[in-house]
Amino acid sequence: MDRASKSQEKFQQLFGNDETGLHLTDPDFHDILSRFVYGEVYNQGPLDDKQRELITLAVHVTNQTMPQFKAHISAALNIGLTPSEIKEAVYQCAPYIGFPKTLNAISEMNEVFKSKGISLPLESKKTVNEEHRLGKGLEVQEEIFGDVIVKIRESSPSNQRHIQDYLSAFCFGDFYTRSGIDLKTRELVTLCIISALGGTESQVRAHVQGNKNVGNDKELLIAAITQCLPYMGFPRTLNALACINEVITENDYN
């Protein structure tokens, strides 16, 4: 099947007959976009469609590209993702892009859910309480990154230790411990979020190692970053790939 046929088939699967009108006003751009995104990128690597849509949603939230984000919520539902899985991918963005941008996305997400008759609020996926969110967050951190977390906390200056506590309790305790999507998926989505931000190569390298530690192999990471390419562009994609290659060399991989 050629690129054009593949793109038509994939677009129909994701969006049905919901055309954007771009094919009428800018047919050349429409063909370039659809054939690259849906005819090539969506067929590259071992990701399934659910993983691809969770990644795409998270990158749109990071970029604050809300019209496309809303369209992909519908696509995600069309290919079998649950509202809770979608919500958890959106929530996962908060520690990296901040509350205001995440709230923008939540508002748009809930608008789509309501239009489709999905009752709100969705079932809570919280698994921690005030007493043990820090401890549970530390457990997840160490599962992802190993004993380096203890060393980082011990070496942190006293006037900055609260940042390490916030990182453990908020980022990992409040979010990573949630159910709805599993740890491997959260860590993969996180890699895509911070890659899309740009200028975060230190954190990208750390999360490449974290992904490796939780069982996401190099082939999957390359596929995930490739999935981000149409939405974050080549510079950030190449920077993220460089981090992957630095942490997991071809010799290590093979």
PDB file of C-alpha atoms in Angstrom:
ATOM      1  CA  MET A   1       0.000   0.000   0.000  1.00  0.00           C
ATOM      2  CA  ASP A   2       1.392   3.447  -0.929  1.00  0.00           C
ATOM      3  CA  ARG A   3       1.645   6.462   1.376  1.00  0.00           C
ATOM      4  CA  ALA A   4      -1.547   8.081   0.124  1.00  0.00           C
ATOM      5  CA  SER A   5      -3.592   4.923   0.627  1.00  0.00           C
ATOM      6  CA  LYS A   6      -2.094   4.299   4.063  1.00  0.00           C
ATOM      7  CA  SER A   7      -2.835   7.861   5.153  1.00  0.00           C
ATOM      8  CA  GLN A   8      -6.449   7.654   3.982  1.00  0.00           C
ATOM      9  CA  GLU A   9      -6.965   4.371   5.805  1.00  0.00           C
ATOM     10  CA  LYS A  10      -5.392   5.584   9.056  1.00  0.00           C
ATOM     11  CA  PHE A  11      -7.179   8.942   8.977  1.00  0.00           C
ATOM     12  CA  GLN A  12     -10.516   7.200   8.484  1.00  0.00           C
ATOM     13  CA  GLN A  13      -9.775   4.887  11.408  1.00  0.00           C
ATOM     14  CA  LEU A  14      -8.886   7.774  13.708  1.00  0.00           C
ATOM     15  CA  PHE A  15     -11.256  10.526  12.655  1.00  0.00           C
ATOM     16  CA  GLY A  16     -13.933   8.943  10.499  1.00  0.00           C
ATOM     17  CA  ASN A  17     -15.252  11.445   7.949  1.00  0.00           C
ATOM     18  CA  ASP A  18     -14.383  14.470  10.082  1.00  0.00           C
ATOM     19  CA  GLU A  19     -12.410  16.460   7.486  1.00  0.00           C
ATOM     20  CA  THR A  20     -10.814  19.749   8.565  1.00  0.00           C
ATOM     21  CA  GLY A  21     -11.394  21.608   5.318  1.00  0.00           C
ATOM     22  CA  LEU A  22      -7.675  21.933   4.697  1.00  0.00           C
ATOM     23  CA  HIS A  23      -8.014  19.727   1.618  1.00  0.00           C
ATOM     24  CA  LEU A  24     -10.265  22.395   0.103  1.00  0.00           C
ATOM     25  CA  THR A  25      -8.239  25.508   0.939  1.00  0.00           C
ATOM     26  CA  ASP A  26      -4.671  24.130   0.894  1.00  0.00           C
ATOM     27  CA  PRO A  27      -4.680  20.780  -0.894  1.00  0.00           C
ATOM     28  CA  ASP A  28      -0.899  20.654  -1.352  1.00  0.00           C
ATOM     29  CA  PHE A  29      -0.255  21.181   2.365  1.00  0.00           C
ATOM     30  CA  HIS A  30      -3.018  18.717   3.209  1.00  0.00           C
ATOM     31  CA  ASP A  31      -1.345  16.017   1.140  1.00  0.00           C
ATOM     32  CA  ILE A  32       2.128  16.707   2.574  1.00  0.00           C
ATOM     33  CA  LEU A  33       0.782  16.589   6.142  1.00  0.00           C
ATOM     34  CA  SER A  34      -1.528  13.607   5.874  1.00  0.00           C
ATOM     35  CA  ARG A  35       0.816  11.420   3.869  1.00  0.00           C
ATOM     36  CA  PHE A  36       3.749  12.086   6.189  1.00  0.00           C
ATOM     37  CA  VAL A  37       1.879  11.869   9.497  1.00  0.00           C
ATOM     38  CA  TYR A  38      -0.652   9.129   8.752  1.00  0.00           C
ATOM     39  CA  GLY A  39       1.027   7.426   5.821  1.00  0.00           C
ATOM     40  CA  GLU A  40       4.530   7.193   7.309  1.00  0.00           C
ATOM     41  CA  VAL A  41       4.937   8.173  10.971  1.00  0.00           C
ATOM     42  CA  TYR A  42       1.883   6.267  12.223  1.00  0.00           C
ATOM     43  CA  ASN A  43       3.250   3.113  10.612  1.00  0.00           C
ATOM     44  CA  GLN A  44       6.811   3.328  11.931  1.00  0.00           C
ATOM     45  CA  GLY A  45       8.021   1.275  14.872  1.00  0.00           C
ATOM     46  CA  PRO A  46       6.376  -1.019  17.440  1.00  0.00           C
ATOM     47  CA  LEU A  47       3.905   1.435  19.018  1.00  0.00           C
ATOM     48  CA  ASP A  48       0.245   0.512  18.880  1.00  0.00           C
ATOM     49  CA  ASP A  49      -2.411   3.101  18.052  1.00  0.00           C
ATOM     50  CA  LYS A  50      -3.352   3.615  21.697  1.00  0.00           C
ATOM     51  CA  GLN A  51       0.245   4.447  22.627  1.00  0.00           C
ATOM     52  CA  ARG A  52       0.510   6.751  19.617  1.00  0.00           C
ATOM     53  CA  GLU A  53      -2.590   8.677  20.577  1.00  0.00           C
ATOM     54  CA  LEU A  54      -1.577   9.053  24.244  1.00  0.00           C
ATOM     55  CA  ILE A  55       1.780  10.442  23.090  1.00  0.00           C
ATOM     56  CA  THR A  56       0.119  12.746  20.564  1.00  0.00           C
ATOM     57  CA  LEU A  57      -2.313  14.053  23.159  1.00  0.00           C
ATOM     58  CA  ALA A  58       0.490  14.777  25.638  1.00  0.00           C
ATOM     59  CA  VAL A  59       2.553  16.640  23.036  1.00  0.00           C
ATOM     60  CA  HIS A  60      -0.458  18.733  22.004  1.00  0.00           C
ATOM     61  CA  VAL A  61      -1.035  19.622  25.660  1.00  0.00           C
ATOM     62  CA  THR A  62       2.640  20.571  25.997  1.00  0.00           C
ATOM     63  CA  ASN A  63       2.468  22.700  22.841  1.00  0.00           C
ATOM     64  CA  GLN A  64      -0.964  24.111  23.814  1.00  0.00           C
ATOM     65  CA  THR A  65      -2.293  23.300  20.348  1.00  0.00           C
ATOM     66  CA  MET A  66      -5.860  22.971  21.566  1.00  0.00           C
ATOM     67  CA  PRO A  67      -7.807  22.524  18.295  1.00  0.00           C
ATOM     68  CA  GLN A  68      -5.621  19.561  17.379  1.00  0.00           C
ATOM     69  CA  PHE A  69      -5.735  18.293  20.966  1.00  0.00           C
ATOM     70  CA  LYS A  70      -9.528  18.196  20.887  1.00  0.00           C
ATOM     71  CA  ALA A  71      -9.546  16.402  17.541  1.00  0.00           C
ATOM     72  CA  HIS A  72      -7.182  13.763  18.904  1.00  0.00           C
ATOM     73  CA  ILE A  73      -9.337  13.192  21.987  1.00  0.00           C
ATOM     74  CA  SER A  74     -12.054  12.059  19.595  1.00  0.00           C
ATOM     75  CA  ALA A  75      -9.515   9.969  17.694  1.00  0.00           C
ATOM     76  CA  ALA A  76      -8.297   8.405  20.928  1.00  0.00           C
ATOM     77  CA  LEU A  77     -11.825   7.418  21.879  1.00  0.00           C
ATOM     78  CA  ASN A  78     -12.425   6.072  18.362  1.00  0.00           C
ATOM     79  CA  ILE A  79      -9.512   3.639  18.608  1.00  0.00           C
ATOM     80  CA  GLY A  80     -10.487   2.362  22.048  1.00  0.00           C
ATOM     81  CA  LEU A  81      -8.769   4.489  24.677  1.00  0.00           C
ATOM     82  CA  THR A  82     -10.934   5.072  27.726  1.00  0.00           C
ATOM     83  CA  PRO A  83     -11.734   8.537  29.068  1.00  0.00           C
ATOM     84  CA  SER A  84      -9.678   7.670  32.167  1.00  0.00           C
ATOM     85  CA  GLU A  85      -6.608   6.773  30.099  1.00  0.00           C
ATOM     86  CA  ILE A  86      -6.907  10.055  28.222  1.00  0.00           C
ATOM     87  CA  LYS A  87      -7.346  11.996  31.442  1.00  0.00           C
ATOM     88  CA  GLU A  88      -4.297  10.399  33.026  1.00  0.00           C
ATOM     89  CA  ALA A  89      -2.081  11.322  30.049  1.00  0.00           C
ATOM     90  CA  VAL A  90      -3.256  14.921  30.410  1.00  0.00           C
ATOM     91  CA  TYR A  91      -2.746  14.979  34.177  1.00  0.00           C
ATOM     92  CA  GLN A  92       0.759  13.570  33.682  1.00  0.00           C
ATOM     93  CA  CYS A  93       1.752  16.815  31.938  1.00  0.00           C
ATOM     94  CA  ALA A  94       1.251  19.017  35.002  1.00  0.00           C
ATOM     95  CA  PRO A  95       4.659  18.628  36.736  1.00  0.00           C
ATOM     96  CA  TYR A  96       6.484  19.471  33.510  1.00  0.00           C
ATOM     97  CA  ILE A  97       4.413  22.239  31.896  1.00  0.00           C
ATOM     98  CA  GLY A  98       2.748  23.709  34.991  1.00  0.00           C
ATOM     99  CA  PHE A  99      -0.826  24.004  36.207  1.00  0.00           C
ATOM    100  CA  PRO A 100      -2.156  26.789  33.924  1.00  0.00           C
ATOM    101  CA  LYS A 101      -1.410  24.945  30.662  1.00  0.00           C
ATOM    102  CA  THR A 102      -2.681  21.680  32.089  1.00  0.00           C
ATOM    103  CA  LEU A 103      -5.882  23.370  33.227  1.00  0.00           C
ATOM    104  CA  ASN A 104      -6.357  24.727  29.707  1.00  0.00           C
ATOM    105  CA  ALA A 105      -6.180  21.179  28.391  1.00  0.00           C
ATOM    106  CA  ILE A 106      -8.477  19.789  31.096  1.00  0.00           C
ATOM    107  CA  SER A 107     -11.101  22.368  30.193  1.00  0.00           C
ATOM    108  CA  GLU A 108     -10.948  21.421  26.506  1.00  0.00           C
ATOM    109  CA  MET A 109     -10.892  17.714  27.328  1.00  0.00           C
ATOM    110  CA  ASN A 110     -13.976  17.964  29.520  1.00  0.00           C
ATOM    111  CA  GLU A 111     -15.784  19.894  26.795  1.00  0.00           C
ATOM    112  CA  VAL A 112     -15.207  17.007  24.386  1.00  0.00           C
ATOM    113  CA  PHE A 113     -16.224  14.444  27.006  1.00  0.00           C
ATOM    114  CA  LYS A 114     -19.476  16.283  27.714  1.00  0.00           C
ATOM    115  CA  SER A 115     -20.248  16.550  23.990  1.00  0.00           C
ATOM    116  CA  LYS A 116     -19.959  12.769  23.774  1.00  0.00           C
ATOM    117  CA  GLY A 117     -22.177  12.129  26.786  1.00  0.00           C
ATOM    118  CA  ILE A 118     -19.349  11.084  29.114  1.00  0.00           C
ATOM    119  CA  SER A 119     -20.325  11.815  32.718  1.00  0.00           C
ATOM    120  CA  LEU A 120     -18.001  13.870  34.902  1.00  0.00           C
ATOM    121  CA  PRO A 121     -16.200  13.601  37.191  1.00  0.00           C
ATOM    122  CA  LEU A 122     -14.582  10.365  36.115  1.00  0.00           C
ATOM    123  CA  GLU A 123     -13.740   7.752  38.728  1.00  0.00           C
ATOM    124  CA  SER A 124     -10.787   8.815  40.872  1.00  0.00           C
ATOM    125  CA  LYS A 125      -7.469   7.115  40.142  1.00  0.00           C
ATOM    126  CA  LYS A 126      -5.766   8.441  43.261  1.00  0.00           C
ATOM    127  CA  THR A 127      -3.855   5.846  45.302  1.00  0.00           C
ATOM    128  CA  VAL A 128      -2.039   7.970  47.923  1.00  0.00           C
ATOM    129  CA  ASN A 129      -3.039  10.105  50.889  1.00  0.00           C
ATOM    130  CA  GLU A 130      -1.438  13.028  52.686  1.00  0.00           C
ATOM    131  CA  GLU A 131       0.429  10.782  55.084  1.00  0.00           C
ATOM    132  CA  HIS A 132       2.299   8.628  52.595  1.00  0.00           C
ATOM    133  CA  ARG A 133       2.406  10.521  49.254  1.00  0.00           C
ATOM    134  CA  LEU A 134       6.075  11.442  49.843  1.00  0.00           C
ATOM    135  CA  GLY A 135       7.055   7.883  50.740  1.00  0.00           C
ATOM    136  CA  LYS A 136       5.134   6.360  47.859  1.00  0.00           C
ATOM    137  CA  GLY A 137       6.607   8.931  45.502  1.00  0.00           C
ATOM    138  CA  LEU A 138      10.112   8.052  46.624  1.00  0.00           C
ATOM    139  CA  GLU A 139       9.369   4.373  46.027  1.00  0.00           C
ATOM    140  CA  VAL A 140       8.358   5.088  42.445  1.00  0.00           C
ATOM    141  CA  GLN A 141      11.362   7.365  41.884  1.00  0.00           C
ATOM    142  CA  GLU A 142      13.716   4.656  43.046  1.00  0.00           C
ATOM    143  CA  GLU A 143      11.943   2.075  40.898  1.00  0.00           C
ATOM    144  CA  ILE A 144      12.495   4.283  37.847  1.00  0.00           C
ATOM    145  CA  PHE A 145      15.913   5.787  38.561  1.00  0.00           C
ATOM    146  CA  GLY A 146      17.534   3.537  41.153  1.00  0.00           C
ATOM    147  CA  ASP A 147      19.507   4.489  44.265  1.00  0.00           C
ATOM    148  CA  VAL A 148      20.805   7.667  42.607  1.00  0.00           C
ATOM    149  CA  ILE A 149      17.687   9.346  44.044  1.00  0.00           C
ATOM    150  CA  VAL A 150      18.925   8.813  47.601  1.00  0.00           C
ATOM    151  CA  LYS A 151      22.309  10.312  46.685  1.00  0.00           C
ATOM    152  CA  ILE A 152      20.693  13.345  45.039  1.00  0.00           C
ATOM    153  CA  ARG A 153      18.529  13.977  48.088  1.00  0.00           C
ATOM    154  CA  GLU A 154      21.453  13.589  50.486  1.00  0.00           C
ATOM    155  CA  SER A 155      23.644  15.990  48.491  1.00  0.00           C
ATOM    156  CA  SER A 156      20.960  18.653  48.079  1.00  0.00           C
ATOM    157  CA  PRO A 157      21.717  21.918  49.978  1.00  0.00           C
ATOM    158  CA  SER A 158      19.425  22.467  52.955  1.00  0.00           C
ATOM    159  CA  ASN A 159      17.876  25.575  51.407  1.00  0.00           C
ATOM    160  CA  GLN A 160      16.881  23.533  48.329  1.00  0.00           C
ATOM    161  CA  ARG A 161      15.772  20.314  49.959  1.00  0.00           C
ATOM    162  CA  HIS A 162      12.139  21.334  49.701  1.00  0.00           C
ATOM    163  CA  ILE A 163      12.442  21.109  45.899  1.00  0.00           C
ATOM    164  CA  GLN A 164      13.502  17.465  46.193  1.00  0.00           C
ATOM    165  CA  ASP A 165      10.584  16.825  48.533  1.00  0.00           C
ATOM    166  CA  TYR A 166       8.200  18.495  46.071  1.00  0.00           C
ATOM    167  CA  LEU A 167       9.621  16.425  43.230  1.00  0.00           C
ATOM    168  CA  SER A 168       9.128  13.177  45.138  1.00  0.00           C
ATOM    169  CA  ALA A 169       5.743  13.935  46.703  1.00  0.00           C
ATOM    170  CA  PHE A 170       4.115  15.976  43.935  1.00  0.00           C
ATOM    171  CA  CYS A 171       5.549  14.722  40.641  1.00  0.00           C
ATOM    172  CA  PHE A 172       5.932  11.096  41.648  1.00  0.00           C
ATOM    173  CA  GLY A 173       3.615  10.768  44.648  1.00  0.00           C
ATOM    174  CA  ASP A 174       0.613  12.646  43.289  1.00  0.00           C
ATOM    175  CA  PHE A 175       0.923  11.584  39.645  1.00  0.00           C
ATOM    176  CA  TYR A 176       3.098   8.542  39.009  1.00  0.00           C
ATOM    177  CA  THR A 177       1.266   6.517  41.657  1.00  0.00           C
ATOM    178  CA  ARG A 178      -2.107   7.026  40.014  1.00  0.00           C
ATOM    179  CA  SER A 179      -3.822   4.117  38.332  1.00  0.00           C
ATOM    180  CA  GLY A 180      -5.441   4.370  34.899  1.00  0.00           C
ATOM    181  CA  ILE A 181      -2.229   3.979  32.918  1.00  0.00           C
ATOM    182  CA  ASP A 182       0.715   1.858  33.981  1.00  0.00           C
ATOM    183  CA  LEU A 183       4.206   2.958  34.983  1.00  0.00           C
ATOM    184  CA  LYS A 184       5.823   2.077  31.653  1.00  0.00           C
ATOM    185  CA  THR A 185       3.252   4.176  29.811  1.00  0.00           C
ATOM    186  CA  ARG A 186       3.616   7.122  32.185  1.00  0.00           C
ATOM    187  CA  GLU A 187       7.384   7.097  31.799  1.00  0.00           C
ATOM    188  CA  LEU A 188       7.126   6.902  28.002  1.00  0.00           C
ATOM    189  CA  VAL A 189       4.628   9.782  27.909  1.00  0.00           C
ATOM    190  CA  THR A 190       6.855  11.809  30.230  1.00  0.00           C
ATOM    191  CA  LEU A 191       9.833  11.385  27.897  1.00  0.00           C
ATOM    192  CA  CYS A 192       7.716  12.790  25.069  1.00  0.00           C
ATOM    193  CA  ILE A 193       6.470  15.714  27.155  1.00  0.00           C
ATOM    194  CA  ILE A 194       9.933  16.885  28.172  1.00  0.00           C
ATOM    195  CA  SER A 195      11.307  16.277  24.672  1.00  0.00           C
ATOM    196  CA  ALA A 196       8.567  18.500  23.247  1.00  0.00           C
ATOM    197  CA  LEU A 197       9.420  21.275  25.711  1.00  0.00           C
ATOM    198  CA  GLY A 198      12.903  21.696  24.247  1.00  0.00           C
ATOM    199  CA  GLY A 199      16.000  22.791  26.149  1.00  0.00           C
ATOM    200  CA  THR A 200      15.549  19.950  28.634  1.00  0.00           C
ATOM    201  CA  GLU A 201      18.261  17.587  27.464  1.00  0.00           C
ATOM    202  CA  SER A 202      19.472  16.805  30.990  1.00  0.00           C
ATOM    203  CA  GLN A 203      15.977  15.642  31.959  1.00  0.00           C
ATOM    204  CA  VAL A 204      15.528  13.830  28.640  1.00  0.00           C
ATOM    205  CA  ARG A 205      18.673  11.809  29.291  1.00  0.00           C
ATOM    206  CA  ALA A 206      17.483  10.981  32.810  1.00  0.00           C
ATOM    207  CA  HIS A 207      14.123   9.784  31.517  1.00  0.00           C
ATOM    208  CA  VAL A 208      15.716   7.773  28.727  1.00  0.00           C
ATOM    209  CA  GLN A 209      17.513   5.883  31.486  1.00  0.00           C
ATOM    210  CA  GLY A 210      14.277   5.724  33.462  1.00  0.00           C
ATOM    211  CA  ASN A 211      12.439   4.252  30.503  1.00  0.00           C
ATOM    212  CA  LYS A 212      15.165   1.675  30.057  1.00  0.00           C
ATOM    213  CA  ASN A 213      14.976   0.794  33.747  1.00  0.00           C
ATOM    214  CA  VAL A 214      11.224   0.136  33.625  1.00  0.00           C
ATOM    215  CA  GLY A 215      11.487  -2.004  30.485  1.00  0.00           C
ATOM    216  CA  ASN A 216      10.929   0.349  27.545  1.00  0.00           C
ATOM    217  CA  ASP A 217      13.620  -0.570  25.018  1.00  0.00           C
ATOM    218  CA  LYS A 218      15.470   1.659  22.562  1.00  0.00           C
ATOM    219  CA  GLU A 219      13.301   0.675  19.607  1.00  0.00           C
ATOM    220  CA  LEU A 220      10.201   1.797  21.505  1.00  0.00           C
ATOM    221  CA  LEU A 221      11.809   5.087  22.562  1.00  0.00           C
ATOM    222  CA  ILE A 222      12.850   5.869  18.985  1.00  0.00           C
ATOM    223  CA  ALA A 223       9.316   5.120  17.815  1.00  0.00           C
ATOM    224  CA  ALA A 224       7.872   7.379  20.513  1.00  0.00           C
ATOM    225  CA  ILE A 225      10.114  10.302  19.582  1.00  0.00           C
ATOM    226  CA  THR A 226       9.334   9.689  15.916  1.00  0.00           C
ATOM    227  CA  GLN A 227       5.642   9.927  16.791  1.00  0.00           C
ATOM    228  CA  CYS A 228       6.346  13.351  18.308  1.00  0.00           C
ATOM    229  CA  LEU A 229       8.163  14.618  15.206  1.00  0.00           C
ATOM    230  CA  PRO A 230       5.191  16.037  13.262  1.00  0.00           C
ATOM    231  CA  TYR A 231       4.109  17.980  16.334  1.00  0.00           C
ATOM    232  CA  MET A 232       7.409  19.255  17.747  1.00  0.00           C
ATOM    233  CA  GLY A 233       9.582  19.491  14.621  1.00  0.00           C
ATOM    234  CA  PHE A 234      13.000  18.198  13.675  1.00  0.00           C
ATOM    235  CA  PRO A 235      15.257  20.229  16.041  1.00  0.00           C
ATOM    236  CA  ARG A 236      13.665  18.880  19.222  1.00  0.00           C
ATOM    237  CA  THR A 237      13.296  15.430  17.702  1.00  0.00           C
ATOM    238  CA  LEU A 238      16.991  15.286  16.801  1.00  0.00           C
ATOM    239  CA  ASN A 239      17.974  16.554  20.258  1.00  0.00           C
ATOM    240  CA  ALA A 240      15.885  13.832  21.895  1.00  0.00           C
ATOM    241  CA  LEU A 241      17.318  11.160  19.598  1.00  0.00           C
ATOM    242  CA  ALA A 242      20.822  12.326  20.486  1.00  0.00           C
ATOM    243  CA  CYS A 243      19.971  11.832  24.168  1.00  0.00           C
ATOM    244  CA  ILE A 244      18.626   8.344  23.473  1.00  0.00           C
ATOM    245  CA  ASN A 245      21.787   7.421  21.570  1.00  0.00           C
ATOM    246  CA  GLU A 246      23.975   8.849  24.317  1.00  0.00           C
ATOM    247  CA  VAL A 247      22.296   6.865  27.078  1.00  0.00           C
ATOM    248  CA  ILE A 248      21.628   3.666  25.113  1.00  0.00           C
ATOM    249  CA  THR A 249      24.394   3.231  22.555  1.00  0.00           C
ATOM    250  CA  GLU A 250      23.972   1.004  19.527  1.00  0.00           C
ATOM    251  CA  ASN A 251      26.468  -1.419  21.087  1.00  0.00           C
ATOM    252  CA  ASP A 252      24.396  -1.560  24.278  1.00  0.00           C
ATOM    253  CA  TYR A 253      21.224  -2.005  22.266  1.00  0.00           C
ATOM    254  CA  ASN A 254      22.576  -4.726  20.011  1.00  0.00           C
TER     255      ASN A 254
END
